XYZ file of C-alpha atoms in Angstrom:
761
model
C -14.130 -36.973 97.195
C -13.760 -40.568 95.694
C -10.602 -42.743 95.365
C -10.476 -45.313 93.075
C -8.591 -48.811 93.313
C -6.173 -49.794 90.512
C -9.071 -52.251 89.629
C -11.793 -49.428 89.528
C -10.223 -47.482 87.353
C -11.530 -48.837 84.436
C -13.933 -46.943 85.093
C -12.594 -44.016 84.433
C -14.932 -41.080 84.525
C -13.194 -39.204 81.878
C -14.161 -40.063 78.805
C -15.618 -37.263 77.466
C -14.185 -35.345 74.570
C -13.169 -31.447 77.008
C -13.564 -32.783 79.939
C -10.348 -32.163 82.588
C -10.022 -34.144 85.765
C -8.298 -32.733 88.870
C -5.495 -35.357 91.648
C -3.261 -35.654 93.847
C -0.749 -38.049 94.543
C 0.889 -38.036 98.073
C 4.755 -39.102 97.518
C 4.863 -41.287 100.828
C 1.861 -43.186 100.717
C 1.196 -43.137 97.505
C -1.949 -42.578 97.104
C -3.672 -41.493 94.227
C -6.430 -39.015 94.853
C -8.847 -38.250 92.248
C -10.446 -34.287 92.562
C -13.637 -34.279 90.171
C -14.444 -34.300 86.587
C -13.776 -31.505 84.258
C -16.933 -30.117 85.125
C -16.696 -29.929 88.929
C -15.330 -27.285 90.797
C -11.575 -28.227 92.442
C -12.116 -29.284 96.328
C -9.418 -31.003 98.498
C -9.508 -34.290 98.852
C -10.264 -35.033 102.461
C -8.310 -37.043 105.102
C -8.245 -40.792 105.018
C -9.183 -40.658 101.365
C -7.954 -44.333 99.509
C -4.943 -43.923 97.681
C -3.744 -45.728 94.784
C -0.054 -44.994 92.990
C -0.271 -44.108 89.838
C 2.464 -46.373 88.376
C -0.981 -48.611 89.157
C -2.745 -47.197 86.548
C 0.014 -48.383 84.134
C -2.727 -50.344 81.949
C -4.940 -47.695 81.702
C -2.229 -46.085 78.828
C -1.959 -46.836 75.150
C 0.835 -50.064 75.628
C 2.901 -47.409 72.566
C 3.121 -44.628 75.115
C 3.471 -46.884 78.074
C 7.101 -46.585 78.967
C 7.744 -43.060 77.895
C 5.108 -41.923 80.192
C 6.837 -44.025 83.612
C 9.867 -42.684 82.583
C 8.657 -38.726 82.141
C 7.098 -39.057 85.954
C 10.441 -41.023 87.607
C 12.297 -38.106 86.133
C 10.080 -35.398 87.380
C 9.695 -37.213 91.045
C 13.679 -37.916 91.353
C 14.499 -34.282 89.919
C 11.327 -33.036 91.764
C 9.821 -30.948 89.035
C 6.404 -30.355 86.914
C 5.946 -32.749 83.859
C 3.863 -32.188 81.073
C 2.690 -35.675 79.601
C 0.831 -36.689 76.463
C -0.032 -39.645 76.019
C -2.722 -41.720 74.639
C -4.886 -43.914 76.980
C -7.158 -46.781 75.735
C -10.808 -47.302 76.900
C -12.620 -50.736 77.990
C -14.423 -50.569 74.684
C -11.266 -49.751 72.168
C -11.110 -46.638 71.445
C -8.619 -44.131 72.335
C -7.957 -40.532 73.885
C -5.617 -38.463 73.913
C -4.547 -37.241 77.097
C -2.504 -33.898 78.730
C -0.917 -34.833 81.762
C -0.261 -32.267 83.785
C 1.921 -31.938 87.397
C 3.333 -29.918 89.765
C 5.390 -30.747 92.964
C 3.780 -29.601 96.467
C 6.785 -29.361 99.163
C 6.233 -28.992 102.924
C 8.071 -26.348 105.368
C 11.296 -28.652 105.525
C 11.327 -28.533 101.695
C 10.565 -32.659 101.873
C 8.483 -33.362 98.724
C 4.916 -34.019 99.667
C 3.078 -34.978 96.582
C 1.672 -34.184 92.856
C -1.121 -32.075 92.562
C -1.785 -31.690 88.774
C -4.955 -32.555 85.883
C -5.052 -34.815 83.108
C -7.070 -32.885 80.285
C -8.294 -35.065 77.160
C -7.236 -32.602 74.263
C -9.062 -35.558 71.532
C -11.151 -32.896 69.807
C -8.333 -29.661 69.915
C -6.048 -32.398 68.813
C -8.361 -32.930 65.482
C -8.839 -29.880 65.596
C -5.185 -28.781 64.678
C -4.503 -31.162 62.874
C -7.688 -30.348 60.501
C -6.239 -27.025 60.754
C -2.807 -28.278 59.758
C -4.151 -29.958 57.139
C -5.902 -26.972 55.754
C -3.412 -24.616 55.430
C -1.611 -27.452 53.984
C -3.599 -27.521 51.076
C -4.291 -23.577 50.934
C 0.140 -23.445 50.735
C 0.509 -25.954 47.936
C -2.925 -23.826 46.342
C -1.095 -21.251 46.834
C 2.267 -22.065 45.647
C 1.030 -24.029 42.823
C -0.929 -20.744 41.273
C -0.368 -19.564 37.925
C -0.109 -15.759 39.607
C 2.306 -13.949 42.175
C 0.836 -13.708 45.661
C 1.173 -11.250 47.776
C -0.476 -10.654 51.010
C 0.496 -6.683 52.039
C -0.191 -4.915 55.477
C -1.841 -1.739 55.201
C -1.182 -0.155 58.613
C 3.173 -0.666 57.322
C 3.697 1.079 54.260
C 1.920 -2.522 52.836
C 5.445 -4.294 53.711
C 4.968 -7.858 52.180
C 3.909 -10.665 55.298
C 3.234 -13.804 53.171
C 4.170 -14.674 49.555
C 3.688 -17.625 47.389
C 6.217 -19.605 44.927
C 4.853 -17.890 42.260
C 5.862 -14.996 43.020
C 9.312 -16.243 44.332
C 10.267 -17.393 40.849
C 9.334 -14.660 38.971
C 10.838 -12.130 40.431
C 14.208 -14.485 41.510
C 13.795 -14.346 45.417
C 13.492 -16.270 48.174
C 10.434 -16.241 51.115
C 12.343 -14.804 53.344
C 14.090 -11.724 51.037
C 10.590 -10.621 49.943
C 9.083 -10.440 53.846
C 9.341 -7.590 55.257
C 10.015 -5.608 51.813
C 7.536 -3.080 50.137
C 6.425 -3.177 46.390
C 9.043 -0.368 45.866
C 11.398 -3.590 45.882
C 10.778 -4.705 42.733
C 8.904 -2.044 41.309
C 10.242 1.203 40.392
C 7.156 2.302 37.620
C 5.211 3.189 40.759
C 5.934 6.163 42.281
C 6.180 6.582 46.104
C 2.168 8.767 45.152
C 1.144 6.376 43.574
C 1.868 3.742 46.175
C -0.021 5.845 48.797
C -2.305 6.029 46.021
C -3.093 2.302 45.749
C -3.284 2.174 50.087
C -6.197 4.990 50.071
C -7.726 2.808 47.952
C -7.259 -0.721 49.957
C -9.068 1.476 53.142
C -11.337 2.171 51.227
C -12.764 -0.889 50.497
C -12.165 -0.983 46.383
C -10.943 -3.584 44.264
C -8.846 -2.801 41.201
C -6.023 -3.277 38.892
C -3.761 -1.717 36.950
C -0.521 -3.044 34.325
C 2.995 -2.614 35.664
C 6.880 -3.811 35.461
C 8.390 -6.032 37.856
C 12.297 -5.925 37.885
C 13.513 -9.648 38.451
C 16.835 -10.197 41.267
C 19.392 -10.103 37.894
C 17.932 -6.928 37.134
C 15.305 -7.347 33.859
C 12.211 -6.316 34.307
C 8.976 -7.721 32.435
C 5.113 -6.508 32.108
C 2.626 -7.311 34.777
C -0.708 -6.791 35.769
C -2.033 -6.722 39.554
C -5.186 -7.104 40.405
C -5.400 -5.935 44.277
C -8.637 -6.375 46.735
C -9.086 -5.884 50.715
C -9.717 -8.485 52.814
C -10.546 -8.404 56.185
C -9.679 -10.473 59.257
C -8.829 -9.979 62.871
C -10.301 -7.087 62.883
C -7.890 -5.468 60.479
C -7.444 -4.670 56.798
C -5.099 -6.120 54.938
C -3.955 -5.663 51.148
C -4.186 -8.818 48.899
C -2.531 -8.800 45.197
C -1.702 -11.035 42.403
C 0.595 -10.279 40.267
C -0.092 -11.968 36.193
C 3.164 -11.956 34.633
C 1.553 -10.623 31.045
C 5.038 -11.069 28.724
C 2.816 -13.073 26.732
C -0.175 -11.259 25.946
C 2.069 -8.412 25.253
C 4.012 -9.965 22.772
C -0.037 -10.997 21.446
C -0.608 -7.181 21.757
C 2.192 -6.622 19.830
C 2.100 -8.596 17.157
C -2.001 -8.306 16.619
C -0.572 -4.293 16.900
C 1.922 -4.697 14.498
C -0.551 -6.618 12.051
C -3.033 -4.062 12.065
C -0.677 -1.273 11.526
C 0.311 -3.581 8.731
C -2.993 -3.190 7.777
C -3.494 -0.023 8.429
C -0.821 0.619 6.387
C -1.578 -1.484 3.108
C -5.051 0.258 3.645
C -4.016 3.366 3.697
C -1.233 3.221 1.829
C -3.704 2.368 -1.471
C -4.789 4.261 -3.933
C -7.725 2.187 -3.884
C -10.662 1.777 -1.910
C -11.582 -0.836 0.399
C -14.550 -0.778 2.056
C -16.746 -3.207 4.470
C -20.083 -3.161 4.532
C -22.760 -4.802 6.497
C -25.884 -6.855 5.538
C -27.573 -3.099 5.471
C -25.489 -1.515 3.034
C -24.253 0.338 5.831
C -20.127 1.138 6.063
C -18.452 -0.478 9.053
C -14.684 -0.234 7.816
C -13.238 2.557 4.642
C -9.891 3.388 3.617
C -9.225 7.125 3.764
C -8.889 6.862 -0.519
C -12.521 5.085 -0.097
C -13.612 7.927 1.553
C -12.146 10.496 -0.995
C -13.898 9.791 -3.575
C -17.260 10.019 -1.980
C -15.592 13.605 -1.026
C -16.347 13.147 2.226
C -13.795 11.941 5.579
C -14.167 8.660 7.266
C -15.998 9.737 10.475
C -18.371 10.941 7.660
C -19.036 7.745 5.859
C -19.471 4.585 8.342
C -22.429 3.529 9.758
C -23.758 4.978 5.766
C -25.275 3.774 2.929
C -24.296 4.497 -0.730
C -27.796 6.191 -0.539
C -26.642 8.844 1.796
C -23.585 9.162 -0.315
C -24.498 9.179 -3.689
C -26.806 10.070 -6.573
C -29.443 8.146 -6.276
C -29.780 5.695 -9.654
C -25.723 5.146 -9.196
C -26.978 4.016 -5.587
C -29.490 1.836 -6.972
C -27.116 0.151 -9.123
C -24.645 -0.681 -6.476
C -27.355 -1.696 -4.125
C -28.128 -4.440 -6.447
C -25.502 -5.913 -7.192
C -24.428 -5.465 -3.401
C -27.624 -7.962 -3.319
C -26.843 -10.461 -6.030
C -23.328 -10.967 -3.624
C -24.802 -11.318 -0.332
C -27.797 -13.754 -1.957
C -25.338 -15.767 -3.912
C -22.020 -16.044 -1.937
C -19.774 -15.247 -5.200
C -16.428 -13.218 -5.503
C -17.829 -10.749 -8.334
C -15.162 -8.810 -10.895
C -17.109 -5.730 -12.346
C -16.797 -2.038 -13.661
C -18.676 0.156 -11.507
C -19.805 4.197 -12.869
C -20.730 6.740 -10.282
C -21.897 9.906 -9.591
C -20.341 11.995 -6.803
C -20.303 15.306 -6.481
C -21.322 16.276 -10.326
C -18.314 14.220 -11.455
C -18.759 10.277 -12.895
C -15.796 8.204 -12.468
C -15.630 4.975 -13.349
C -14.130 1.733 -11.216
C -12.898 -1.503 -11.422
C -14.595 -2.744 -8.184
C -13.904 -6.841 -6.857
C -16.717 -7.675 -4.218
C -17.208 -10.921 -2.060
C -19.198 -12.041 0.703
C -17.740 -10.978 4.672
C -18.004 -14.312 7.015
C -17.766 -15.212 10.454
C -16.170 -17.887 12.248
C -19.208 -19.541 11.526
C -19.426 -19.113 7.323
C -22.455 -17.583 7.934
C -22.431 -13.890 5.698
C -22.458 -10.945 7.637
C -21.301 -8.684 4.628
C -19.406 -7.816 2.025
C -15.591 -6.705 1.849
C -14.954 -4.721 -0.905
C -11.896 -2.904 -3.212
C -12.443 -0.551 -6.105
C -9.890 1.310 -8.621
C -10.740 4.323 -10.022
C -9.714 3.154 -13.705
C -11.029 6.448 -15.343
C -8.365 8.045 -16.139
C -7.107 4.223 -16.892
C -10.505 3.899 -19.727
C -9.141 7.601 -20.704
C -5.447 6.664 -22.248
C -6.894 3.353 -22.935
C -9.474 4.947 -25.245
C -6.297 7.637 -26.045
C -4.430 4.528 -27.039
C -6.808 2.559 -29.495
C -6.900 5.864 -31.327
C -3.240 6.120 -31.209
C -3.062 3.078 -32.347
C -5.780 3.777 -35.167
C -4.047 7.015 -36.258
C -1.051 5.589 -36.661
C -2.094 2.070 -38.414
C -4.369 4.504 -41.143
C -1.154 6.670 -41.562
C 0.737 3.342 -42.689
C -1.862 3.067 -44.999
C -1.168 6.478 -46.260
C 1.755 6.706 -46.107
C 2.310 3.605 -48.468
C -0.193 4.580 -50.502
C 1.086 7.511 -51.129
C 4.600 6.636 -52.180
C 3.752 4.589 -54.568
C 1.045 7.026 -55.769
C 3.822 9.952 -55.928
C 6.186 7.054 -58.275
C 2.842 6.681 -60.567
C 2.514 11.263 -60.422
C 5.899 11.386 -60.760
C 5.519 9.596 -63.900
C 2.664 11.094 -64.766
C 3.456 14.576 -64.896
C 7.199 14.345 -65.736
C 6.218 12.754 -69.106
C 2.945 15.519 -68.916
C 5.467 18.630 -68.678
C 7.953 16.774 -71.111
C 4.872 16.300 -73.568
C 4.115 19.846 -73.102
C 7.199 20.916 -73.763
C 7.546 19.505 -77.533
C 3.780 20.749 -78.941
C 4.077 24.161 -79.898
C 2.220 27.702 -78.699
C -1.023 26.805 -80.987
C -1.224 22.753 -80.806
C -4.884 22.018 -79.109
C -3.701 19.708 -77.499
C -1.144 21.538 -74.712
C -4.505 22.430 -72.908
C -5.663 18.646 -73.021
C -2.022 18.020 -71.779
C -1.772 20.744 -69.120
C -5.190 19.833 -67.785
C -3.050 16.333 -66.770
C -1.172 18.504 -65.050
C -2.808 20.418 -63.451
C -4.954 16.804 -62.498
C -1.386 15.693 -61.467
C -0.432 18.756 -59.221
C -3.741 18.433 -57.625
C -2.880 14.754 -56.663
C -0.038 15.658 -55.837
C -1.207 17.592 -53.006
C -3.258 15.321 -52.039
C -0.435 12.262 -51.370
C 1.920 15.419 -49.681
C -1.571 16.220 -46.737
C -1.365 12.241 -46.665
C 2.043 12.411 -46.032
C 1.843 15.287 -43.379
C -0.732 12.916 -41.600
C 1.557 9.390 -41.763
C 4.568 12.240 -40.897
C 6.930 11.057 -43.274
C 6.502 14.134 -45.187
C 9.776 15.768 -46.541
C 10.408 18.678 -43.784
C 13.230 21.731 -43.689
C 12.910 22.541 -40.025
C 14.617 25.627 -38.984
C 14.762 27.480 -35.344
C 12.629 30.309 -35.761
C 9.788 33.120 -33.609
C 7.048 31.892 -34.366
C 5.557 35.275 -33.567
C 6.790 37.469 -36.856
C 5.136 34.250 -38.247
C 2.086 35.088 -37.684
C 2.212 38.605 -37.693
C 3.569 37.750 -41.802
C -0.051 35.424 -42.204
C -1.918 38.174 -40.707
C -3.337 39.400 -44.408
C -3.742 36.342 -45.454
C -5.612 34.973 -43.125
C -8.116 37.916 -42.476
C -8.682 37.492 -46.564
C -8.999 33.943 -45.760
C -12.070 33.818 -43.142
C -13.554 36.893 -44.182
C -14.482 40.722 -43.027
C -17.354 39.169 -40.483
C -14.855 36.970 -38.842
C -13.107 38.966 -36.000
C -8.942 37.891 -36.489
C -7.255 39.115 -32.413
C -4.266 38.173 -32.049
C -2.730 37.416 -28.401
C 1.519 37.107 -29.016
C 3.775 36.646 -26.303
C 6.423 38.455 -26.529
C 8.997 36.471 -24.426
C 8.081 33.767 -26.140
C 10.613 30.938 -27.050
C 12.021 30.039 -30.079
C 10.740 26.523 -32.126
C 12.753 23.315 -34.579
C 9.700 24.027 -36.904
C 9.447 23.386 -40.805
C 8.124 27.516 -41.222
C 5.755 26.319 -44.772
C 4.123 23.486 -43.422
C 3.237 25.637 -39.490
C 2.175 28.098 -42.363
C 0.006 25.730 -43.928
C -1.130 24.016 -40.344
C -2.470 27.429 -39.478
C -4.084 28.580 -42.752
C -6.245 24.518 -42.485
C -7.167 25.614 -38.877
C -8.269 28.938 -39.618
C -10.041 27.269 -42.188
C -11.971 25.072 -40.095
C -13.004 28.162 -38.122
C -14.157 29.698 -40.963
C -16.168 26.849 -41.312
C -17.070 26.307 -38.496
C -18.434 30.225 -37.673
C -21.586 30.792 -40.147
C -21.921 34.247 -39.289
C -20.186 36.630 -37.484
C -17.470 35.264 -35.136
C -13.721 35.634 -33.797
C -11.035 33.975 -34.421
C -8.232 33.912 -31.703
C -4.302 33.309 -32.325
C -2.596 33.212 -29.117
C 1.194 32.285 -28.473
C 2.692 31.565 -24.472
C 5.836 29.126 -23.257
C 4.356 26.543 -21.859
C 6.308 23.891 -18.749
C 4.343 19.930 -19.831
C 5.114 18.669 -15.541
C 5.143 14.401 -15.254
C 1.599 14.509 -14.039
C 0.450 16.312 -16.935
C 3.166 13.662 -19.619
C 1.322 10.174 -16.904
C -2.057 11.478 -18.031
C -1.004 11.981 -21.704
C 1.618 9.541 -22.678
C 2.276 10.523 -26.211
C 3.436 13.859 -25.053
C 7.435 13.503 -23.640
C 7.735 16.615 -19.742
C 9.651 19.890 -21.382
C 9.658 23.211 -22.253
C 7.087 24.384 -24.973
C 5.935 26.778 -27.352
C 1.627 26.972 -27.204
C 0.443 28.210 -30.278
C -3.942 28.164 -30.058
C -6.272 28.986 -31.696
C -9.533 29.056 -31.194
C -12.772 30.047 -32.400
C -16.591 31.241 -31.391
C -17.990 28.707 -33.870
C -20.053 25.820 -33.625
C -18.250 23.176 -31.485
C -17.906 19.184 -31.377
C -19.806 16.386 -29.772
C -17.184 13.740 -27.902
C -18.157 11.284 -30.535
C -16.573 13.221 -33.158
C -14.298 14.977 -31.400
C -12.508 12.123 -31.178
C -12.232 11.212 -35.244
C -11.630 14.477 -36.544
C -7.771 13.932 -37.035
C -8.458 11.184 -39.120
C -8.065 11.005 -43.160
C -10.781 11.906 -44.949
C -13.337 12.187 -42.366
C -14.982 15.378 -42.896
C -18.118 17.173 -40.797
C -18.704 19.075 -44.007
C -20.810 18.598 -47.012
C -19.731 17.069 -50.015
C -17.446 18.341 -52.161
C -16.680 21.425 -49.952
C -13.532 19.404 -47.708
C -11.667 16.057 -48.466
C -10.964 15.465 -44.736
C -7.324 15.665 -45.086
C -6.655 19.217 -43.428
C -6.674 18.449 -39.591
C -5.104 14.887 -40.972
C -2.271 17.166 -42.316
C -2.005 19.063 -38.974
C -2.315 16.253 -37.363
C 0.763 14.792 -38.230
C 3.018 18.070 -38.840
C 2.799 18.256 -35.473
C 3.520 14.643 -34.593
C 6.186 14.633 -36.847
C 7.872 18.266 -35.238
C 7.986 15.513 -31.976
C 5.315 17.817 -30.259
C 1.381 17.151 -29.139
C -2.179 18.306 -29.924
C -4.813 19.070 -27.785
C -8.428 19.988 -28.401
C -10.926 20.994 -26.110
C -15.101 21.283 -27.672
C -17.811 21.711 -26.876
C -20.971 21.665 -29.245
C -22.231 25.189 -27.913
C -19.010 26.561 -26.977
C -16.756 27.074 -29.716
C -13.187 24.852 -30.264
C -9.819 25.539 -29.539
C -6.948 24.127 -30.651
C -3.534 24.252 -28.865
C 0.059 23.316 -30.387
C 2.041 22.082 -28.111
C 6.116 22.339 -30.034
C 8.659 21.692 -28.334
C 10.838 24.697 -27.044
C 14.847 25.372 -27.844
C 17.526 27.915 -27.477
C 18.098 30.413 -30.309
C 20.743 28.982 -32.204
C 21.417 32.140 -34.105
C 21.444 29.491 -37.140
C 21.195 31.891 -40.347
C 18.759 30.555 -43.046
C 19.744 29.048 -46.545
C 19.570 32.152 -49.554
C 17.096 32.207 -51.770
C 16.984 30.836 -54.840
C 16.963 34.414 -57.645
C 18.194 31.635 -60.467
C 16.227 29.376 -61.667
C 17.924 28.897 -64.773
C 18.575 24.994 -65.716
C 21.855 23.718 -66.775
C 22.668 20.308 -68.320
C 26.053 18.561 -68.255
C 28.381 15.776 -69.130
C 28.723 13.746 -66.354
C 27.882 10.621 -64.869
C 24.994 9.849 -63.136
C 24.602 6.281 -60.418
C 20.807 6.387 -61.000
C 18.530 3.631 -57.958
C 15.429 3.270 -58.749
C 12.721 0.705 -57.804
C 9.877 1.537 -60.097
C 11.194 0.874 -63.825
C 8.665 3.689 -65.003
C 10.323 6.607 -63.309
C 13.255 4.922 -63.520
C 12.676 5.221 -67.422
C 11.769 9.033 -67.265
C 13.996 9.861 -64.765
C 16.415 8.450 -67.250
C 15.243 10.566 -70.193
C 15.351 13.313 -68.968
C 18.476 13.136 -67.310
C 20.425 12.020 -70.834
C 17.419 15.054 -72.618
C 20.581 17.410 -69.625
C 23.297 15.518 -71.194
C 24.259 13.132 -68.341
C 25.451 9.959 -69.085
C 23.597 7.727 -67.365
C 23.546 4.206 -65.665
C 21.057 2.505 -64.373
C 20.395 0.027 -60.548
C 17.027 -0.823 -60.015
C 17.687 -1.455 -55.928
C 20.456 -0.821 -53.984
C 22.620 -4.187 -54.575
C 21.950 -3.496 -58.202
C 23.857 0.156 -57.602
C 26.730 -1.117 -55.437
C 27.173 -3.703 -58.582
C 27.091 -1.616 -61.246
C 29.565 0.887 -59.968
C 32.334 -1.358 -58.588
C 31.905 -2.753 -62.537
C 31.994 0.944 -64.763
C 35.599 1.882 -64.076
C 35.133 5.092 -64.959
C 33.985 7.870 -62.579
C 31.019 8.264 -61.481
C 30.238 11.225 -60.683
C 27.207 11.482 -58.693
C 24.052 8.869 -56.908
C 20.959 9.855 -57.636
C 18.737 7.175 -55.632
C 15.409 6.268 -54.236
C 15.443 6.022 -50.230
C 13.395 3.148 -49.573
C 13.883 -0.011 -52.073
C 13.836 -3.415 -51.869
C 16.972 -5.081 -49.873
C 18.820 -2.187 -49.699
C 17.711 1.227 -49.034
C 19.350 4.400 -50.199
C 21.282 5.897 -47.564
C 23.599 2.444 -47.203
C 23.830 2.576 -50.884
C 25.815 5.965 -50.304
C 27.614 4.828 -47.630
C 29.123 2.523 -48.941
C 29.648 3.664 -52.161
C 31.926 6.850 -50.274
C 33.837 4.675 -48.750
C 34.556 3.812 -52.268
C 34.643 6.583 -54.200
C 35.025 9.531 -51.374
C 34.160 12.216 -54.244
C 30.800 11.134 -55.178
C 27.929 13.892 -55.073
C 24.514 12.575 -53.984
C 20.926 13.184 -54.465
C 18.666 11.069 -52.590
C 14.628 11.099 -53.533
C 11.481 9.360 -51.855
C 7.988 10.301 -51.802
C 7.479 8.421 -48.239
C 10.197 8.600 -45.539
C 9.765 9.329 -41.712
C 13.530 8.992 -41.866
C 14.403 12.384 -44.024
C 12.623 14.959 -41.926
C 16.317 16.222 -40.457
C 17.975 16.986 -38.172
C 18.404 13.254 -37.193
C 17.134 11.020 -39.514
C 18.145 8.163 -41.615
C 20.338 10.595 -43.773
C 22.632 12.917 -42.718
C 21.743 16.484 -41.918
C 22.129 19.059 -44.671
C 21.948 16.586 -47.337
C 20.518 17.331 -50.803
C 17.199 15.764 -51.166
C 14.252 15.673 -53.524
C 10.350 14.649 -53.022
C 8.671 13.441 -54.828
C 6.619 14.092 -56.996
C 8.458 15.942 -58.327
C 8.934 17.785 -62.152
C 11.917 17.031 -64.786
C 12.741 20.490 -64.865
C 12.920 20.402 -60.427
C 15.018 17.331 -61.005
C 17.309 18.876 -63.359
C 17.844 21.938 -61.061
C 18.485 19.877 -58.056
C 21.279 17.495 -59.982
C 22.912 20.754 -61.359
C 22.806 22.337 -57.359
C 24.126 18.894 -56.669
C 27.338 19.188 -58.619
C 28.156 22.703 -58.803
C 28.053 22.381 -54.901
C 31.112 23.236 -53.325
């Protein structure tokens, strides 16, 4: 045991960190006894040891801690209690140590305070360690509180109750830290069932790291999507659960926007009838829509990963690959037509293809869109053909109109001259030949007018079956005995409104063509049936309207036509027959008659498979209209009536005037409608009839008749024309039932019609 004087105290033996020294201090003798260093076994001081009062060592304490130290010691002595004082020790070398002084009072048997026994503990290193730990914990808390994700520490042995949370968890949920600690996840997540929570706990105990998505409920009742990442941690021999909750609202919104974008793109690509696709550098399909797969006769899954060589015929695949290669090499967008043959069918596509590039601009494939334009190309060809036929028809109609005027003059004057010659006059045979030539020419103009749809029709509501049955004997004589005539007539056939004579002529023309196509024995079939043209068929054949039709089919087993011939067969003067064997107007007449009757004609033919013509004629209700009475009296008488003649062709006007005057009529002449209107106003006497051409410059015949009929209500009207699509009854420019004479006409026919108009009720 050593006793230290005050002056020895600077050699304080407890400089080393982590050391402790025991001491005793006699209260009555003021003797301070040092028992030993912190690594010695405690020993009691021997009697008579030197003593030093503890207050004598005040100079060892750091000035900032001295006053507090003395006050606490004095208070403990005064109250005879323990003390536990922390102070800072100032060492001779100027450094400091943190000391904890602990003392306990000792009393004698009488209860008097004898001494204090205590120890001085160097706590410098411990405080430094505690401070470092506190700083570390503060840094960790700062880091955790500023994390973007919510932090939850769970006790896995107590139903996963929350032991700690960070600030982000509190902010996202709207709870305080105190409100969350002690609760389970069920407090803010009712999307997870108890069974699911139990399963999560089992996985944590098993040491799994996993993630899942759920929704958290805020304190205000609103919810938001979160992604939970859970991992087990080990500390103090226990297993804990650490979960990080990330608010994925923005990600979900982005995913939803992306999905909506994908849905929109899918709707566009799947909703279009066009093929949309993408290929890689090996020409393999990486994407294709359903329409594109259907074009290839496949399902989408059967196309992906394959190239055109595996899907198309070799020639078509090679042509497509060559174009694709050009696009990949040039990097240019191109639009072109492609012909694709698959499943034995050839289709035409209008394709636009462009290089497909990555974000760096490198070409990694190509994208394309292809539209099936096969039907459109066919419609374009049909439209061009229809335009050509219409142009030819207009030309033919114009020629026929002018020609009819000339023929009327030729036939009329030849008939007048013929009637003036005696029976034995040699010139009668010459005039007769002129008349026959004129009549043949008139027949040609009638066919031209039929093609141009400018002939005068006299439509009736009739059933075609009796009409075809009546034609049977004539057709058999026409086609010959080596050709069988077969009739397949629908007993339920509907009624049609058409000109019976023109219909018969159309059937005869078709039968003659069929006979000429069958060099040897064959079969000619006439078939009738009812049919309905739907919207789809009408879309594919714009020249026909949807509705109910009566269909007449004329088929033969003879030599058919190739496509180049088929598209031209209705053109006037086009014929495949030998020179002198045909005019090329027979089928043109059939075409014009059907079109003028608001019908449609369809032709199917193969070079070795015969030909079939189908005539679609509009079906109408049976109106029960009576046929006009047949003409039985062919005698022609004249009269004394006054007739206003309006004709723009001077030669024809002169002929008509001479014919009418020869029958005793008074004739007023005018060269067009306005001239006729002026003449009627100037003429003060009665005008019994108006004989007018329909088509004239300045004012036509219909307008003239309307104005004159208002001025002269009892005026009778007889129209004439060699060219009028409006003369087809009903619904033309002249009223149904109006009197009409078709050019060319003979003087006798004209006189008969004039008398008939004047004598009509």
